[in-house]
Amino acid sequence: MNPVNPVILSQYMSMTSGALVECVPNFSEGRRPEIVQQIAYSITAVKSACVLDTHIDPDHNRSVITFVAPPETVVEAAVNAVRRASELIDMRTHQGEHPRLGATDVLPFVPVRGVTMDDCVRIAHEAGAIIARDLSIPVYFYERAALRDDRVNLEDVRRGATNLDYAPDVGATHIHESAGAIVVGARPFLIAFNVILRTDDIAVARQIARTIRARNGGLPFVKALGFRLHTRSLVQVSMNLVNYEVTGMSAAYDAIRREATRLGVEVEGTEIVGLVPQDAVGPSLALPASKILEHQIRLCQSV
Amino acid sequence: MNPVNPVILSQYMSMTSGALVECVPNFSEGRRPEIVQQIAYSITAVKSACVLDTHIDPDHNRSVITFVAPPETVVEAAVNAVRRASELIDMRTHQGEHPRLGATDVLPFVPVRGVTMDDCVRIAHEAGAIIARDLSIPVYFYERAALRDDRVNLEDVRRGATNLDYAPDVGATHIHESAGAIVVGARPFLIAFNVILRTDDIAVARQIARTIRARNGGLPFVKALGFRLHTRSLVQVSMNLVNYEVTGMSAAYDAIRREATRLGVEVEGTEIVGLVPQDAVGPSLALPASKILEHQIRLCQSV
């Protein structure tokens, strides 16, 4: 074994000690990986930004890029991505079952280390203002960055935006011809976790989603929807675990499997969109290192 | 239809008229996509560089990144990638059937537009000198950048390097502990085209490769090797079409299918590694736009 090299160790320390914001934009494109890649490259063009994960979903025709950057440059990287998406994605031709408002559909900022939620709210407001001004895309602020009580929940913003008179928080009052609108916010870390069911009956997925989600009295801090997976003749319960310390992946999985069994349906498999923090992985859950947030951050040289 | 906007048109012209070098590094990692992605991001950190394609092959445990950049910045982007690969890939633990010398195994530069082959030779020599000096990786020059007649062919360099006394063209005479050695060169555009056979008998792939390749009197300008595909119990004839105007994909495919049929074996499918130029795509060959060089260059905003 080699002795620890103090020079290399100090480089490692500086790499892992700076303040860091996570940003998890969702894009309305999941069938042309080359488009999603070009958006990712617009992020990594900001040298201090590091893309940790790219999840491309042809079923939902939707993608999620997970990246981190210092608070000083995260807005530049995020706006780069929104600009590139507005150039490469046209909502007039986009098709997909997942609810969405724009080419970049949601743009949440998440404190990872050395930054507060208030910092992320300021970052979200700055990003939104630039997007509205420079890209002419109307911006709604949600979650902790919401400016109105009735826009805290993403679902409420989506529902409101079906109304043509629903004024944005900043930017033009008419949606961008090709890029639509965008929902920008700040929120704590969440785990996007899907359970796939061995049936093509969408009613089963929707019923299970209603049973297990917090809104209908199910598991606390669980949001859930049922979707069809068009490429596979299966359905999916798609979840956001918004406080995984209270309801984690195992509890959510167990609840879904129990309900599925009751309805005579088997679980086909599971899927994590993006990354999970190390402390959300219990002994009963084996994940590849590439799905662990801290491992992916260690791979970065730039942050 | 909208009238052509002269401002946008002039932007498009400037985007597509600059001098451009293609670089196609091959890396000894094909089972951890997150590693290959981090290498790609070290390239896109150079703003004027654009990654056009990333081919990750778990069977060969090998990846190929295709990128373009102006001649002024292509060396910086290439050295970034070689440095990042030397940090993330350890040849002491790498396993794979494909012959390889290092973490970045080959690094060819290819003239695309507005640059000559001589320019690419100078670029290869500059990149090699920096890699040898800054990264302490021994460098062999091949193809048009070769400094010795017996190192023009990649296969000859590989064979020579099995000899411990085989001195590199620049750099340390001992291989880098973790990153191995690298072969840097300049060459014309080639098409990497594989045909997969419905058998697990490697002797069949090797015999077909010998029959059809130029070296053994087969198709002109075709290099071919037979490989096992470990994840699929199939075999593959892996080809480089080094002058696709003389022998293109259709001719290569037809020759392989004919030999396979003679040996009682069916063709399972085909695979293109990287991109092909528009003029190599004939009427009998339907390819997605994402495999066409010119289409992928048009996606770039930076070059």
XYZ file of C-alpha atoms in Angstrom:
606
model
C 0.000 0.000 0.000
C 1.196 3.477 -0.809
C 1.475 6.052 1.951
C -1.064 8.861 1.658
C 0.284 11.588 -0.578
C -0.367 14.908 1.168
C -0.457 16.883 -2.078
C -3.089 14.624 -3.616
C -5.042 14.566 -0.363
C -5.195 18.354 -0.237
C -6.435 18.429 -3.850
C -9.130 15.968 -2.883
C -10.138 18.091 0.094
C -10.528 21.167 -2.045
C -12.565 19.179 -4.534
C -15.054 18.022 -1.923
C -15.406 20.955 0.410
C -16.888 23.804 -1.671
C -20.500 24.909 -1.486
C -22.706 23.009 -3.901
C -26.211 23.335 -5.331
C -27.966 20.476 -7.075
C -30.153 21.284 -10.063
C -32.529 18.713 -11.595
C -34.116 20.074 -14.775
C -36.772 17.948 -16.514
C -36.947 18.175 -20.318
C -39.756 17.248 -22.715
C -37.583 14.986 -24.877
C -36.870 11.318 -24.207
C -36.686 9.684 -27.615
C -33.716 11.473 -29.180
C -30.761 10.899 -26.816
C -28.542 13.134 -28.962
C -30.762 16.113 -28.105
C -30.563 15.409 -24.374
C -26.798 14.985 -24.672
C -26.428 18.370 -26.333
C -28.378 19.924 -23.467
C -26.084 18.165 -20.971
C -23.055 19.517 -22.830
C -24.384 23.073 -22.543
C -24.237 22.523 -18.767
C -20.719 21.092 -18.738
C -19.568 24.011 -20.887
C -19.628 25.837 -17.534
C -16.382 24.418 -16.186
C -17.356 24.308 -12.519
C -20.621 22.457 -13.266
C -20.685 18.665 -13.200
C -23.420 16.471 -14.674
C -24.019 13.530 -12.306
C -26.792 11.659 -14.091
C -28.855 11.729 -17.285
C -32.100 9.775 -17.263
C -33.731 9.433 -20.694
C -37.239 7.969 -20.683
C -38.714 7.079 -24.099
C -41.988 5.964 -22.476
C -42.703 9.416 -21.083
C -40.724 11.173 -23.848
C -39.034 13.024 -21.024
C -35.541 13.331 -19.520
C -34.040 14.365 -16.232
C -30.498 15.729 -15.947
C -28.972 15.900 -12.472
C -26.069 18.303 -12.066
C -24.237 20.151 -9.321
C -22.387 23.454 -9.391
C -21.170 26.056 -6.919
C -23.801 28.706 -6.102
C -21.781 31.273 -8.112
C -22.180 29.406 -11.427
C -25.271 27.211 -11.043
C -27.552 29.870 -12.580
C -25.338 30.188 -15.672
C -25.331 26.401 -16.151
C -29.106 26.137 -15.610
C -29.884 28.976 -18.026
C -27.547 27.376 -20.599
C -29.612 24.193 -20.377
C -32.955 26.004 -20.639
C -31.687 27.986 -23.645
C -30.382 24.870 -25.392
C -33.652 23.003 -24.719
C -35.619 25.928 -26.152
C -33.509 25.697 -29.326
C -33.747 21.913 -29.730
C -37.238 20.989 -28.454
C -40.493 22.170 -30.012
C -43.547 21.766 -27.797
C -45.807 22.134 -30.848
C -44.698 18.666 -31.967
C -43.917 17.071 -28.603
C -46.062 14.122 -27.557
C -46.076 12.492 -24.149
C -48.404 11.318 -21.409
C -46.521 12.962 -18.529
C -47.965 16.392 -17.653
C -45.628 19.168 -18.841
C -45.626 22.877 -19.538
C -42.494 23.430 -21.570
C -39.309 22.277 -23.290
C -37.633 22.594 -19.900
C -40.623 21.679 -17.799
C -39.364 22.091 -14.218
C -36.106 23.543 -12.901
C -35.635 22.894 -9.171
C -32.581 23.959 -7.143
C -31.634 21.863 -4.119
C -29.124 22.675 -1.352
C -26.438 19.947 -1.183
C -23.708 21.385 1.055
C -22.647 24.777 2.353
C -25.813 26.507 1.061
C -29.183 27.140 2.683
C -32.679 26.756 1.292
C -32.901 30.562 1.265
C -29.824 30.651 -0.970
C -31.572 28.258 -3.345
C -34.723 30.409 -3.340
C -32.609 33.430 -4.363
C -30.898 31.314 -7.029
C -34.268 30.155 -8.389
C -35.551 33.747 -8.550
C -32.394 34.906 -10.334
C -32.558 32.036 -12.839
C -36.247 32.704 -13.460
C -35.681 36.395 -14.054
C -32.938 35.690 -16.635
C -35.036 33.036 -18.388
C -37.997 35.405 -18.615
C -35.881 38.331 -19.823
C -33.395 36.670 -22.183
C -35.396 33.713 -23.491
C -38.920 35.197 -23.409
C -40.253 32.125 -21.630
C -42.921 32.747 -18.958
C -41.809 31.543 -15.515
C -43.831 30.177 -12.601
C -42.106 29.822 -9.213
C -43.017 26.797 -7.080
C -42.229 25.038 -3.798
C -40.014 27.145 -1.514
C -39.530 29.721 -4.270
C -43.298 30.215 -4.775
C -44.460 33.845 -4.655
C -48.106 32.876 -4.119
C -49.665 30.322 -1.765
C -51.597 28.675 -4.568
C -48.406 27.954 -6.542
C -46.437 26.005 -3.944
C -47.523 22.657 -5.362
C -46.363 21.782 -8.859
C -49.712 20.092 -9.549
C -51.553 23.333 -8.803
C -49.316 25.276 -11.186
C -49.901 22.694 -13.920
C -53.661 22.804 -13.361
C -53.668 26.605 -13.338
C -51.625 26.830 -16.502
C -54.326 25.018 -18.468
C -56.142 28.362 -18.138
C -55.001 30.799 -20.813
C -55.354 33.758 -18.409
C -53.012 32.238 -15.808
C -50.364 34.978 -15.536
C -46.784 33.878 -14.899
C -44.735 35.194 -11.971
C -42.214 36.772 -14.344
C -42.057 37.132 -18.097
C -44.443 37.379 -20.990
C -48.085 36.530 -20.347
C -48.272 34.396 -23.498
C -46.435 31.088 -23.672
C -43.318 30.807 -25.817
C -44.320 29.475 -29.221
C -41.966 26.489 -29.225
C -40.602 26.301 -25.655
C -43.874 26.714 -23.741
C -43.493 27.797 -20.108
C -41.261 26.731 -17.196
C -41.696 26.102 -13.473
C -38.635 27.155 -11.447
C -38.186 26.463 -7.757
C -36.205 25.496 -4.697
C -36.904 22.380 -2.666
C -35.258 19.788 -0.438
C -33.766 16.640 -1.959
C -36.334 14.116 -3.175
C -36.155 10.591 -4.552
C -37.976 9.872 -7.820
C -38.864 6.206 -7.570
C -41.054 4.188 -9.947
C -42.540 0.729 -9.565
C -43.486 -1.070 -12.769
C -46.422 -3.491 -12.744
C -46.917 -6.583 -14.889
C -50.206 -5.449 -16.419
C -51.306 -3.085 -19.162
C -54.335 -1.940 -17.148
C -53.768 1.719 -16.333
C -56.680 1.626 -13.861
C -54.606 -0.646 -11.590
C -51.667 1.801 -11.488
C -53.958 4.754 -10.851
C -55.825 2.979 -8.063
C -52.583 1.968 -6.332
C -51.223 5.512 -6.701
C -54.360 6.916 -5.068
C -54.186 4.383 -2.236
C -50.567 4.912 -1.275
C -50.080 8.659 -1.742
C -50.109 11.198 1.072
C -52.761 13.407 -0.524
C -55.351 10.624 -0.206
C -54.304 9.576 3.295
C -51.664 7.012 2.341
C -47.939 7.106 3.090
C -46.676 10.444 4.407
C -44.569 12.568 2.019
C -45.331 10.378 -0.993
C -46.646 11.812 -4.259
C -47.791 9.229 -6.796
C -49.334 8.990 -10.260
C -50.134 6.065 -12.526
C -48.804 6.011 -16.101
C -48.807 3.747 -19.118
C -45.404 2.597 -20.435
C -46.190 2.657 -24.122
C -43.077 0.862 -25.315
C -43.649 -2.124 -23.053
C -47.410 -2.714 -22.565
C -46.924 -2.255 -18.823
C -47.983 0.393 -16.318
C -46.062 2.238 -13.662
C -46.669 3.881 -10.311
C -44.411 6.943 -10.485
C -43.511 8.476 -7.110
C -41.731 11.399 -5.559
C -40.544 10.607 -2.026
C -40.306 14.168 -0.774
C -39.099 13.256 2.715
C -37.277 9.955 2.347
C -36.274 9.934 6.009
C -39.936 9.453 6.879
C -41.018 7.300 3.925
C -38.155 5.654 2.099
C -37.953 3.412 -0.944
C -38.475 0.160 0.951
C -41.691 1.353 2.613
C -43.038 2.723 -0.665
C -42.162 -0.466 -2.511
C -43.738 -2.669 0.154
C -46.975 -0.672 0.085
C -47.230 -0.911 -3.690
C -46.459 -4.604 -3.767
C -49.094 -5.223 -1.094
C -51.743 -3.308 -3.041
C -50.710 -4.953 -6.300
C -50.976 -8.417 -4.760
C -54.429 -7.543 -3.478
C -55.396 -6.681 -7.055
C -53.809 -9.848 -8.447
C -50.952 -8.027 -10.212
C -47.217 -8.736 -9.929
C -44.385 -6.201 -9.682
C -42.217 -6.220 -12.810
C -39.391 -4.082 -11.447
C -38.338 -0.706 -10.069
C -36.556 2.343 -11.400
C -34.829 5.298 -9.784
C -34.811 8.544 -11.766
C -31.647 10.447 -10.927
C -29.691 9.764 -7.764
C -30.253 8.857 -4.123
C -28.171 9.984 -1.158
C -26.092 7.349 0.621
C -28.176 7.577 3.802
C -31.343 6.615 1.918
C -29.826 3.259 0.978
C -30.585 0.678 3.659
C -29.110 -2.778 4.121
C -31.991 -4.341 2.178
C -31.305 -2.215 -0.890
C -28.367 -2.850 -3.207
C -27.703 -0.048 -5.673
C -24.861 0.434 -8.148
C -22.444 3.181 -7.107
C -23.518 5.172 -10.167
C -26.920 5.784 -8.525
C -25.459 7.193 -5.285
C -25.267 11.002 -5.091
C -22.056 11.173 -3.066
C -20.265 8.692 -5.336
C -21.184 10.658 -8.447
C -20.052 13.918 -6.833
C -16.681 12.297 -6.035
C -16.295 11.487 -9.751
C -16.399 15.189 -10.578
C -13.141 16.998 -10.923
C -14.645 20.415 -11.336
C -16.691 20.975 -8.180
C -44.050 29.207 -44.152
C -41.922 31.911 -42.593
C -39.642 33.969 -44.811
C -35.943 33.304 -44.199
C -34.661 35.523 -41.432
C -31.344 37.028 -42.626
C -30.020 37.488 -39.091
C -30.620 33.864 -38.149
C -29.269 32.702 -41.489
C -26.010 34.582 -40.959
C -25.672 33.031 -37.485
C -26.167 29.612 -39.020
C -23.522 30.323 -41.647
C -20.970 31.287 -39.053
C -21.813 28.150 -37.081
C -21.180 25.870 -40.002
C -18.310 27.476 -41.816
C -15.370 27.360 -39.383
C -12.473 24.923 -39.738
C -13.161 21.676 -37.913
C -11.139 18.653 -36.801
C -12.778 15.405 -35.755
C -11.205 13.443 -32.911
C -12.239 9.870 -32.096
C -10.552 8.667 -28.899
C -11.077 5.049 -27.828
C -11.157 4.341 -24.082
C -10.666 1.090 -22.171
C -13.926 1.364 -20.241
C -17.323 0.191 -21.455
C -19.114 -1.112 -18.371
C -19.378 2.032 -16.230
C -21.207 4.641 -18.356
C -20.716 7.285 -15.648
C -16.950 7.098 -16.197
C -17.296 7.559 -19.950
C -19.696 10.459 -19.362
C -17.211 12.209 -17.098
C -14.595 11.878 -19.844
C -17.061 13.336 -22.366
C -17.720 16.262 -20.014
C -13.997 17.018 -19.802
C -14.176 17.519 -23.578
C -17.268 19.739 -23.511
C -15.635 21.834 -20.788
C -13.738 23.306 -23.760
C -16.531 25.534 -25.010
C -15.751 25.319 -28.708
C -15.638 21.493 -28.624
C -18.776 19.492 -29.360
C -19.296 15.801 -28.582
C -21.218 14.218 -31.455
C -21.474 10.599 -30.303
C -20.619 8.352 -27.382
C -20.508 4.620 -28.040
C -20.255 2.472 -24.914
C -19.608 -1.224 -25.527
C -19.888 -3.517 -22.479
C -18.914 -6.555 -24.574
C -15.506 -5.144 -25.428
C -15.352 -3.063 -22.214
C -14.449 -0.199 -24.508
C -15.904 3.151 -25.565
C -15.520 5.539 -28.452
C -16.249 9.260 -28.143
C -16.592 11.247 -31.376
C -16.090 14.992 -31.067
C -15.258 17.966 -33.249
C -13.487 21.204 -32.419
C -11.716 24.010 -34.266
C -8.010 23.302 -34.862
C -7.111 25.950 -32.252
C -8.787 24.068 -29.372
C -8.937 20.432 -30.431
C -5.639 19.617 -28.688
C -6.850 21.084 -25.378
C -10.082 19.061 -25.572
C -8.229 15.857 -26.519
C -5.660 16.237 -23.736
C -8.502 16.908 -21.260
C -10.043 13.585 -22.243
C -6.758 11.670 -22.002
C -6.064 13.219 -18.590
C -9.539 12.413 -17.291
C -9.300 8.824 -18.591
C -5.924 8.430 -16.867
C -7.555 9.514 -13.592
C -10.635 7.296 -13.880
C -9.415 4.117 -15.638
C -6.828 1.728 -14.230
C -5.314 -0.664 -16.773
C -4.086 -2.914 -13.949
C -7.685 -3.966 -13.335
C -9.133 -3.536 -16.839
C -10.347 -6.667 -18.580
C -11.386 -6.907 -22.204
C -10.878 -8.980 -25.318
C -10.226 -6.076 -27.679
C -6.496 -5.358 -28.084
C -5.537 -2.174 -26.218
C -2.497 -0.390 -24.881
C -3.910 2.175 -22.486
C -6.747 3.954 -20.685
C -7.047 6.125 -23.794
C -6.025 3.519 -26.306
C -6.003 5.418 -29.615
C -6.406 9.113 -30.328
C -6.850 9.837 -34.050
C -7.392 13.306 -35.541
C -9.364 13.551 -38.779
C -9.759 16.569 -41.106
C -13.461 17.454 -41.482
C -13.507 20.877 -43.153
C -11.094 23.736 -43.719
C -8.079 21.746 -42.476
C -5.600 19.525 -44.290
C -4.184 16.150 -43.332
C -0.862 17.921 -42.671
C -2.656 20.157 -40.158
C -3.953 17.044 -38.424
C -0.472 15.510 -38.364
C 0.843 18.643 -36.623
C -2.116 18.528 -34.203
C -1.402 14.868 -33.407
C 2.276 15.602 -32.752
C 1.403 18.544 -30.498
C -1.163 16.489 -28.542
C 1.311 13.609 -28.191
C 4.056 15.896 -26.911
C 1.756 17.370 -24.241
C 0.469 13.949 -23.180
C 4.018 12.644 -22.838
C 5.252 15.705 -20.933
C 2.283 16.518 -18.668
C 0.744 13.097 -18.096
C 3.887 10.920 -18.276
C 2.172 8.539 -20.686
C 4.394 7.082 -23.450
C 3.108 7.997 -26.924
C 3.312 6.111 -30.213
C 2.449 7.974 -33.431
C 0.578 6.021 -36.143
C -1.004 6.366 -39.589
C -0.196 9.718 -41.246
C 1.440 10.957 -38.026
C 3.823 7.965 -37.821
C 7.506 8.872 -37.420
C 8.691 5.400 -38.472
C 7.624 3.193 -41.379
C 7.016 0.229 -39.093
C 4.496 2.192 -37.003
C 2.066 3.302 -39.685
C -0.314 0.421 -38.994
C -2.003 0.327 -35.604
C -1.696 -3.469 -35.537
C 2.097 -3.209 -35.894
C 2.296 -0.754 -33.002
C 0.187 -3.057 -30.839
C 2.349 -6.059 -31.727
C 5.561 -4.112 -31.096
C 4.351 -2.836 -27.744
C 4.086 -6.372 -26.407
C 7.907 -6.127 -26.336
C 9.070 -4.381 -23.171
C 11.979 -2.716 -25.041
C 9.691 -1.083 -27.620
C 10.598 2.600 -27.156
C 7.798 5.140 -27.622
C 8.090 8.052 -30.056
C 7.845 10.567 -27.220
C 7.727 10.201 -23.468
C 8.920 7.821 -20.812
C 10.215 4.440 -21.947
C 8.209 2.636 -19.266
C 4.444 2.439 -19.470
C 2.335 4.532 -17.112
C 1.421 2.398 -14.110
C -2.337 2.839 -14.399
C -2.894 4.522 -17.780
C -0.608 2.333 -19.930
C 0.443 3.851 -23.264
C -1.366 5.689 -26.075
C -1.328 5.651 -29.862
C -1.879 9.117 -31.374
C -2.340 9.791 -35.058
C -3.921 11.496 -38.033
C -5.962 9.646 -40.626
C -8.814 10.088 -43.093
C -12.393 9.462 -42.012
C -13.261 5.788 -41.522
C -16.458 3.876 -40.779
C -16.394 1.407 -37.877
C -18.973 -1.180 -38.846
C -19.715 -4.471 -37.087
C -21.790 -7.445 -38.201
C -23.098 -9.734 -35.467
C -23.540 -13.439 -36.216
C -26.060 -15.819 -34.702
C -23.493 -18.262 -33.330
C -21.184 -18.457 -30.329
C -18.418 -20.048 -32.412
C -15.585 -17.522 -32.513
C -13.850 -19.587 -35.239
C -16.655 -18.614 -37.653
C -16.174 -14.873 -37.036
C -12.407 -15.181 -37.381
C -12.623 -17.149 -40.599
C -15.047 -14.651 -42.146
C -12.846 -11.740 -41.027
C -9.823 -13.370 -42.698
C -11.770 -14.034 -45.898
C -13.177 -10.548 -46.376
C -10.345 -8.287 -45.205
C -7.942 -6.520 -47.541
C -4.809 -7.889 -45.856
C -5.732 -11.434 -46.904
C -6.834 -10.470 -50.407
C -10.502 -9.760 -49.680
C -12.338 -6.453 -50.010
C -10.084 -3.427 -50.610
C -9.663 -0.997 -47.695
C -11.381 -3.295 -45.193
C -9.786 -4.232 -41.881
C -11.573 -6.975 -39.952
C -11.269 -9.004 -36.762
C -13.516 -11.591 -35.125
C -14.603 -11.116 -31.494
C -16.799 -12.832 -28.939
C -19.701 -10.815 -27.502
C -19.574 -12.109 -23.962
C -22.865 -10.625 -22.790
C -24.840 -12.241 -25.601
C -23.287 -15.606 -26.564
C -22.818 -14.292 -30.078
C -19.794 -13.381 -32.191
C -19.015 -10.341 -34.270
C -16.995 -9.408 -37.322
C -15.652 -5.974 -36.410
C -14.546 -3.838 -39.346
C -12.893 -0.569 -40.195
C -13.852 0.645 -43.669
C -10.862 2.897 -44.249
C -11.944 4.070 -47.713
C -15.715 3.833 -47.740
C -15.924 5.310 -51.232
C -14.285 2.131 -52.537
C -15.794 -0.399 -50.125
C -18.891 0.840 -48.314
C -21.172 -0.689 -45.716
C -23.427 -2.474 -48.202
C -20.552 -4.251 -49.934
C -18.995 -5.261 -46.616
C -22.309 -6.490 -45.287
C -23.060 -8.483 -48.442
C -19.649 -10.177 -48.334
C -20.086 -11.175 -44.701
C -23.595 -12.457 -45.218
C -22.446 -14.509 -48.191
C -19.598 -16.105 -46.205
C -21.860 -16.661 -43.198
C -24.468 -18.386 -45.338
C -21.753 -20.624 -46.800
C -20.853 -21.615 -43.220
C -24.510 -22.153 -42.248
C -24.687 -19.131 -39.938
C -27.244 -16.305 -39.957
C -26.620 -12.595 -39.477
C -28.092 -11.325 -36.188
C -27.668 -7.607 -36.882
C -25.285 -4.745 -37.540
C -23.801 -1.924 -35.539
C -22.108 1.354 -36.428
C -19.573 2.692 -33.927
C -19.580 6.470 -34.091
C -20.886 8.303 -37.128
C -21.019 8.015 -40.901
C -20.916 10.858 -43.412
C -24.053 11.567 -45.414
C -22.449 10.502 -48.690
C -21.755 7.004 -47.320
C -25.476 6.401 -46.844
C -26.964 4.902 -49.962
C -30.631 4.414 -50.889
C -30.573 0.852 -49.521
C -29.446 1.989 -46.090
C -31.781 3.709 -43.648
C -30.006 5.288 -40.678
C -31.355 7.485 -37.904
C -30.252 11.121 -38.197
C -28.278 10.711 -34.967
C -25.792 8.454 -36.810
C -25.091 10.985 -39.596
C -21.972 13.130 -39.110
C -23.370 16.265 -40.747
C -26.620 16.101 -38.771
C -24.776 15.797 -35.485
C -22.490 18.717 -36.367
C -25.570 20.833 -37.108
C -26.809 20.089 -33.573
C -23.730 21.770 -32.118
C -23.990 25.386 -31.160
C -20.348 25.806 -30.266
C -18.465 24.925 -33.451
